[in-house]
Amino acid sequence: MDRRIRKNQTAIMNALMQLIAEKDFEKITINEIAERADVNRGTVYSHYSDKYDLLDKCIENQLIHLMESCYSIDATGPYPTKAPLLLTIKEIEKNALIYKTLLSIKDVPSFRVHLSSMINKQIMEHMKDNELSLDELGKSIYAQFMSSAIVGVIEWWFTQSMPCSAEELTERLWSLLEMNRMILGP
């Protein structure tokens, strides 16, 4: 990809993230995004069909970055050890403003949905690779429960102004995950 194109896309995405932190997503206009990114309106439309497409691309970029940063160290699944969970939470902590902003979009819950879906998929992959005593419906319910719980705890952490470190949150969340994993059996 051309360096100029990448620079414009990064500026546009950063502009959207800054604006979302300041006001409701629904009230943001393409003109505001272009002005904040220091590009013209046509440049925004040359990369994105509308602000929803731009938001989806921002979310996709953040999730890809999160996946690359956190899941690559353990190919057997999302949380078979504490290390990937800790890396995930530390990465979220390091980029707290971005993730808090994305999770706070009220009218467009897409980041929460995408994050939950990503975690759900990783849990399902982990269960597929292991002998578990659940049928397919049970695995689906379990993966949904776990992914919703993890995302819910991360949201809680942000809304409570991150009252503990990433390490402590990981320890406490890991204990809960371990208790719930016991129902799966060996």
C-alpha positions as YAML, in Angstrom:
chain: A
units: angstrom
residues:
- id: 1
  name: MET
  ca: [0.00, 0.00, 0.00]
- id: 2
  name: ASP
  ca: [1.21, 3.47, -0.90]
- id: 3
  name: ARG
  ca: [2.67, 5.31, 2.08]
- id: 4
  name: ARG
  ca: [0.52, 8.39, 1.37]
- id: 5
  name: ILE
  ca: [-2.67, 6.29, 1.35]
- id: 6
  name: ARG
  ca: [-1.71, 4.61, 4.61]
- id: 7
  name: LYS
  ca: [-0.91, 8.02, 6.15]
- id: 8
  name: ASN
  ca: [-4.31, 9.40, 5.10]
- id: 9
  name: GLN
  ca: [-6.17, 6.34, 6.38]
- id: 10
  name: THR
  ca: [-4.35, 6.51, 9.71]
- id: 11
  name: ALA
  ca: [-5.11, 10.22, 10.04]
- id: 12
  name: ILE
  ca: [-8.79, 9.64, 9.20]
- id: 13
  name: MET
  ca: [-9.11, 6.77, 11.68]
- id: 14
  name: ASN
  ca: [-7.35, 8.77, 14.39]
- id: 15
  name: ALA
  ca: [-9.64, 11.72, 13.69]
- id: 16
  name: LEU
  ca: [-12.71, 9.51, 14.11]
- id: 17
  name: MET
  ca: [-11.39, 8.08, 17.37]
- id: 18
  name: GLN
  ca: [-10.68, 11.57, 18.75]
- id: 19
  name: LEU
  ca: [-14.16, 12.77, 17.78]
- id: 20
  name: ILE
  ca: [-15.84, 9.70, 19.31]
- id: 21
  name: ALA
  ca: [-14.06, 10.49, 22.57]
- id: 22
  name: GLU
  ca: [-15.54, 14.00, 22.45]
- id: 23
  name: LYS
  ca: [-19.13, 13.40, 21.31]
- id: 24
  name: ASP
  ca: [-21.75, 10.85, 20.26]
- id: 25
  name: PHE
  ca: [-20.88, 8.91, 17.14]
- id: 26
  name: GLU
  ca: [-24.25, 9.72, 15.56]
- id: 27
  name: LYS
  ca: [-23.49, 13.44, 15.71]
- id: 28
  name: ILE
  ca: [-20.14, 13.16, 13.97]
- id: 29
  name: THR
  ca: [-20.06, 14.23, 10.32]
- id: 30
  name: ILE
  ca: [-17.71, 13.33, 7.49]
- id: 31
  name: ASN
  ca: [-16.77, 17.02, 7.28]
- id: 32
  name: GLU
  ca: [-15.64, 17.00, 10.92]
- id: 33
  name: ILE
  ca: [-13.63, 13.85, 10.35]
- id: 34
  name: ALA
  ca: [-11.97, 15.32, 7.25]
- id: 35
  name: GLU
  ca: [-11.21, 18.60, 9.00]
- id: 36
  name: ARG
  ca: [-9.72, 16.84, 12.04]
- id: 37
  name: ALA
  ca: [-7.65, 14.55, 9.79]
- id: 38
  name: ASP
  ca: [-6.51, 17.53, 7.72]
- id: 39
  name: VAL
  ca: [-7.72, 15.96, 4.48]
- id: 40
  name: ASN
  ca: [-10.53, 16.92, 2.16]
- id: 41
  name: ARG
  ca: [-13.94, 15.28, 2.27]
- id: 42
  name: GLY
  ca: [-13.29, 13.48, -1.02]
- id: 43
  name: THR
  ca: [-10.24, 11.78, 0.48]
- id: 44
  name: VAL
  ca: [-12.40, 10.32, 3.25]
- id: 45
  name: TYR
  ca: [-14.90, 9.04, 0.68]
- id: 46
  name: SER
  ca: [-12.10, 7.63, -1.49]
- id: 47
  name: HIS
  ca: [-11.27, 5.23, 1.36]
- id: 48
  name: TYR
  ca: [-14.63, 4.72, 3.14]
- id: 49
  name: SER
  ca: [-18.22, 4.67, 1.90]
- id: 50
  name: ASP
  ca: [-19.51, 6.46, 5.04]
- id: 51
  name: LYS
  ca: [-18.74, 6.95, 8.71]
- id: 52
  name: TYR
  ca: [-20.12, 3.48, 9.55]
- id: 53
  name: ASP
  ca: [-17.71, 1.88, 7.09]
- id: 54
  name: LEU
  ca: [-14.91, 3.94, 8.67]
- id: 55
  name: LEU
  ca: [-15.98, 2.80, 12.14]
- id: 56
  name: ASP
  ca: [-16.01, -0.83, 11.00]
- id: 57
  name: LYS
  ca: [-12.48, -0.45, 9.59]
- id: 58
  name: CYS
  ca: [-11.30, 1.15, 12.85]
- id: 59
  name: ILE
  ca: [-12.75, -1.75, 14.80]
- id: 60
  name: GLU
  ca: [-11.25, -4.29, 12.41]
- id: 61
  name: ASN
  ca: [-7.81, -2.64, 12.72]
- id: 62
  name: GLN
  ca: [-7.94, -2.63, 16.50]
- id: 63
  name: LEU
  ca: [-9.04, -6.26, 16.67]
- id: 64
  name: ILE
  ca: [-6.37, -7.39, 14.22]
- id: 65
  name: HIS
  ca: [-3.77, -5.53, 16.28]
- id: 66
  name: LEU
  ca: [-5.13, -7.08, 19.47]
- id: 67
  name: MET
  ca: [-5.07, -10.58, 17.94]
- id: 68
  name: GLU
  ca: [-1.52, -10.16, 16.64]
- id: 69
  name: SER
  ca: [-0.32, -8.79, 19.96]
- id: 70
  name: CYS
  ca: [-1.96, -11.32, 22.20]
- id: 71
  name: TYR
  ca: [-2.91, -14.61, 20.64]
- id: 72
  name: SER
  ca: [0.20, -15.38, 18.65]
- id: 73
  name: ILE
  ca: [2.09, -16.72, 21.67]
- id: 74
  name: ASP
  ca: [-0.30, -19.61, 22.25]
- id: 75
  name: ALA
  ca: [-1.64, -21.34, 19.18]
- id: 76
  name: THR
  ca: [-3.74, -23.89, 21.09]
- id: 77
  name: GLY
  ca: [-6.55, -21.51, 21.97]
- id: 78
  name: PRO
  ca: [-7.52, -18.23, 23.52]
- id: 79
  name: TYR
  ca: [-6.91, -18.80, 27.22]
- id: 80
  name: PRO
  ca: [-5.44, -22.24, 27.88]
- id: 81
  name: THR
  ca: [-2.85, -20.41, 29.95]
- id: 82
  name: LYS
  ca: [-2.89, -17.06, 31.71]
- id: 83
  name: ALA
  ca: [-0.21, -15.58, 29.45]
- id: 84
  name: PRO
  ca: [-2.45, -14.71, 26.46]
- id: 85
  name: LEU
  ca: [-5.16, -13.34, 28.75]
- id: 86
  name: LEU
  ca: [-2.61, -11.13, 30.54]
- id: 87
  name: LEU
  ca: [-1.18, -9.92, 27.23]
- id: 88
  name: THR
  ca: [-4.69, -9.10, 26.00]
- id: 89
  name: ILE
  ca: [-5.55, -7.11, 29.10]
- id: 90
  name: LYS
  ca: [-2.15, -5.36, 29.13]
- id: 91
  name: GLU
  ca: [-2.59, -4.41, 25.47]
- id: 92
  name: ILE
  ca: [-6.04, -3.06, 26.24]
- id: 93
  name: GLU
  ca: [-4.62, -1.18, 29.25]
- id: 94
  name: LYS
  ca: [-1.81, 0.27, 27.12]
- id: 95
  name: ASN
  ca: [-4.36, 1.56, 24.60]
- id: 96
  name: ALA
  ca: [-7.07, 2.26, 27.17]
- id: 97
  name: LEU
  ca: [-8.32, 5.46, 25.56]
- id: 98
  name: ILE
  ca: [-8.93, 3.75, 22.21]
- id: 99
  name: TYR
  ca: [-10.66, 0.71, 23.71]
- id: 100
  name: LYS
  ca: [-12.67, 2.73, 26.20]
- id: 101
  name: THR
  ca: [-13.80, 4.96, 23.36]
- id: 102
  name: LEU
  ca: [-14.77, 2.04, 21.15]
- id: 103
  name: LEU
  ca: [-16.61, 0.28, 23.98]
- id: 104
  name: SER
  ca: [-18.47, 3.46, 24.92]
- id: 105
  name: ILE
  ca: [-20.19, 4.02, 21.57]
- id: 106
  name: LYS
  ca: [-23.81, 3.89, 22.69]
- id: 107
  name: ASP
  ca: [-25.74, 3.82, 19.44]
- id: 108
  name: VAL
  ca: [-23.38, 1.46, 17.64]
- id: 109
  name: PRO
  ca: [-22.43, -1.50, 19.86]
- id: 110
  name: SER
  ca: [-20.29, -2.99, 17.11]
- id: 111
  name: PHE
  ca: [-16.94, -3.01, 18.91]
- id: 112
  name: ARG
  ca: [-18.36, -4.90, 21.86]
- id: 113
  name: VAL
  ca: [-20.04, -7.33, 19.46]
- id: 114
  name: HIS
  ca: [-16.86, -7.76, 17.39]
- id: 115
  name: LEU
  ca: [-14.65, -8.23, 20.46]
- id: 116
  name: SER
  ca: [-17.07, -10.74, 21.96]
- id: 117
  name: SER
  ca: [-17.29, -12.57, 18.62]
- id: 118
  name: MET
  ca: [-13.49, -12.72, 18.32]
- id: 119
  name: ILE
  ca: [-13.16, -14.18, 21.82]
- id: 120
  name: ASN
  ca: [-16.07, -16.55, 21.19]
- id: 121
  name: LYS
  ca: [-14.39, -17.83, 18.02]
- id: 122
  name: GLN
  ca: [-11.11, -18.42, 19.86]
- id: 123
  name: ILE
  ca: [-12.88, -20.32, 22.64]
- id: 124
  name: MET
  ca: [-14.74, -22.46, 20.08]
- id: 125
  name: GLU
  ca: [-11.44, -23.21, 18.31]
- id: 126
  name: HIS
  ca: [-9.88, -24.23, 21.61]
- id: 127
  name: MET
  ca: [-12.80, -26.53, 22.42]
- id: 128
  name: LYS
  ca: [-12.68, -28.08, 18.94]
- id: 129
  name: ASP
  ca: [-9.04, -29.01, 19.47]
- id: 130
  name: ASN
  ca: [-9.70, -30.63, 22.84]
- id: 131
  name: GLU
  ca: [-11.78, -33.59, 23.96]
- id: 132
  name: LEU
  ca: [-14.67, -32.04, 25.86]
- id: 133
  name: SER
  ca: [-17.76, -33.56, 27.40]
- id: 134
  name: LEU
  ca: [-20.16, -31.04, 25.81]
- id: 135
  name: ASP
  ca: [-22.32, -31.41, 22.72]
- id: 136
  name: GLU
  ca: [-22.24, -28.69, 20.03]
- id: 137
  name: LEU
  ca: [-25.05, -26.67, 21.62]
- id: 138
  name: GLY
  ca: [-23.33, -26.88, 25.01]
- id: 139
  name: LYS
  ca: [-20.05, -25.68, 23.47]
- id: 140
  name: SER
  ca: [-21.82, -22.77, 21.79]
- id: 141
  name: ILE
  ca: [-23.54, -21.73, 25.00]
- id: 142
  name: TYR
  ca: [-20.32, -22.07, 26.98]
- id: 143
  name: ALA
  ca: [-18.32, -20.01, 24.45]
- id: 144
  name: GLN
  ca: [-20.99, -17.30, 24.44]
- id: 145
  name: PHE
  ca: [-21.08, -17.24, 28.24]
- id: 146
  name: MET
  ca: [-17.30, -16.98, 28.54]
- id: 147
  name: SER
  ca: [-16.84, -14.35, 25.81]
- id: 148
  name: SER
  ca: [-19.66, -12.22, 27.24]
- id: 149
  name: ALA
  ca: [-18.15, -12.52, 30.71]
- id: 150
  name: ILE
  ca: [-14.66, -11.51, 29.56]
- id: 151
  name: VAL
  ca: [-15.92, -8.50, 27.58]
- id: 152
  name: GLY
  ca: [-18.23, -7.56, 30.45]
- id: 153
  name: VAL
  ca: [-15.35, -7.59, 32.92]
- id: 154
  name: ILE
  ca: [-13.23, -5.45, 30.59]
- id: 155
  name: GLU
  ca: [-16.10, -2.96, 30.25]
- id: 156
  name: TRP
  ca: [-16.54, -2.92, 34.02]
- id: 157
  name: TRP
  ca: [-12.80, -2.28, 34.43]
- id: 158
  name: PHE
  ca: [-13.06, 0.79, 32.19]
- id: 159
  name: THR
  ca: [-16.26, 2.17, 33.74]
- id: 160
  name: GLN
  ca: [-14.68, 1.84, 37.19]
- id: 161
  name: SER
  ca: [-11.61, 3.79, 36.00]
- id: 162
  name: MET
  ca: [-9.42, 0.66, 36.02]
- id: 163
  name: PRO
  ca: [-9.37, 0.16, 39.82]
- id: 164
  name: CYS
  ca: [-6.68, -2.53, 39.64]
- id: 165
  name: SER
  ca: [-3.69, -3.38, 37.48]
- id: 166
  name: ALA
  ca: [-3.89, -5.56, 34.40]
- id: 167
  name: GLU
  ca: [-2.08, -8.26, 36.38]
- id: 168
  name: GLU
  ca: [-4.58, -8.23, 39.23]
- id: 169
  name: LEU
  ca: [-7.54, -8.17, 36.87]
- id: 170
  name: THR
  ca: [-6.04, -11.13, 35.00]
- id: 171
  name: GLU
  ca: [-5.53, -13.10, 38.23]
- id: 172
  name: ARG
  ca: [-9.10, -12.53, 39.35]
- id: 173
  name: LEU
  ca: [-10.59, -13.17, 35.92]
- id: 174
  name: TRP
  ca: [-8.43, -16.27, 35.48]
- id: 175
  name: SER
  ca: [-9.76, -17.68, 38.78]
- id: 176
  name: LEU
  ca: [-13.31, -17.24, 37.53]
- id: 177
  name: LEU
  ca: [-12.47, -18.78, 34.14]
- id: 178
  name: GLU
  ca: [-10.85, -21.76, 35.85]
- id: 179
  name: MET
  ca: [-13.93, -22.33, 38.02]
- id: 180
  name: ASN
  ca: [-16.16, -22.28, 34.96]
- id: 181
  name: ARG
  ca: [-13.79, -24.42, 32.89]
- id: 182
  name: MET
  ca: [-14.17, -27.23, 35.40]
- id: 183
  name: ILE
  ca: [-17.63, -27.97, 34.00]
- id: 184
  name: LEU
  ca: [-16.05, -28.99, 30.70]
- id: 185
  name: GLY
  ca: [-14.08, -31.83, 32.18]
- id: 186
  name: PRO
  ca: [-10.80, -33.10, 30.82]
...
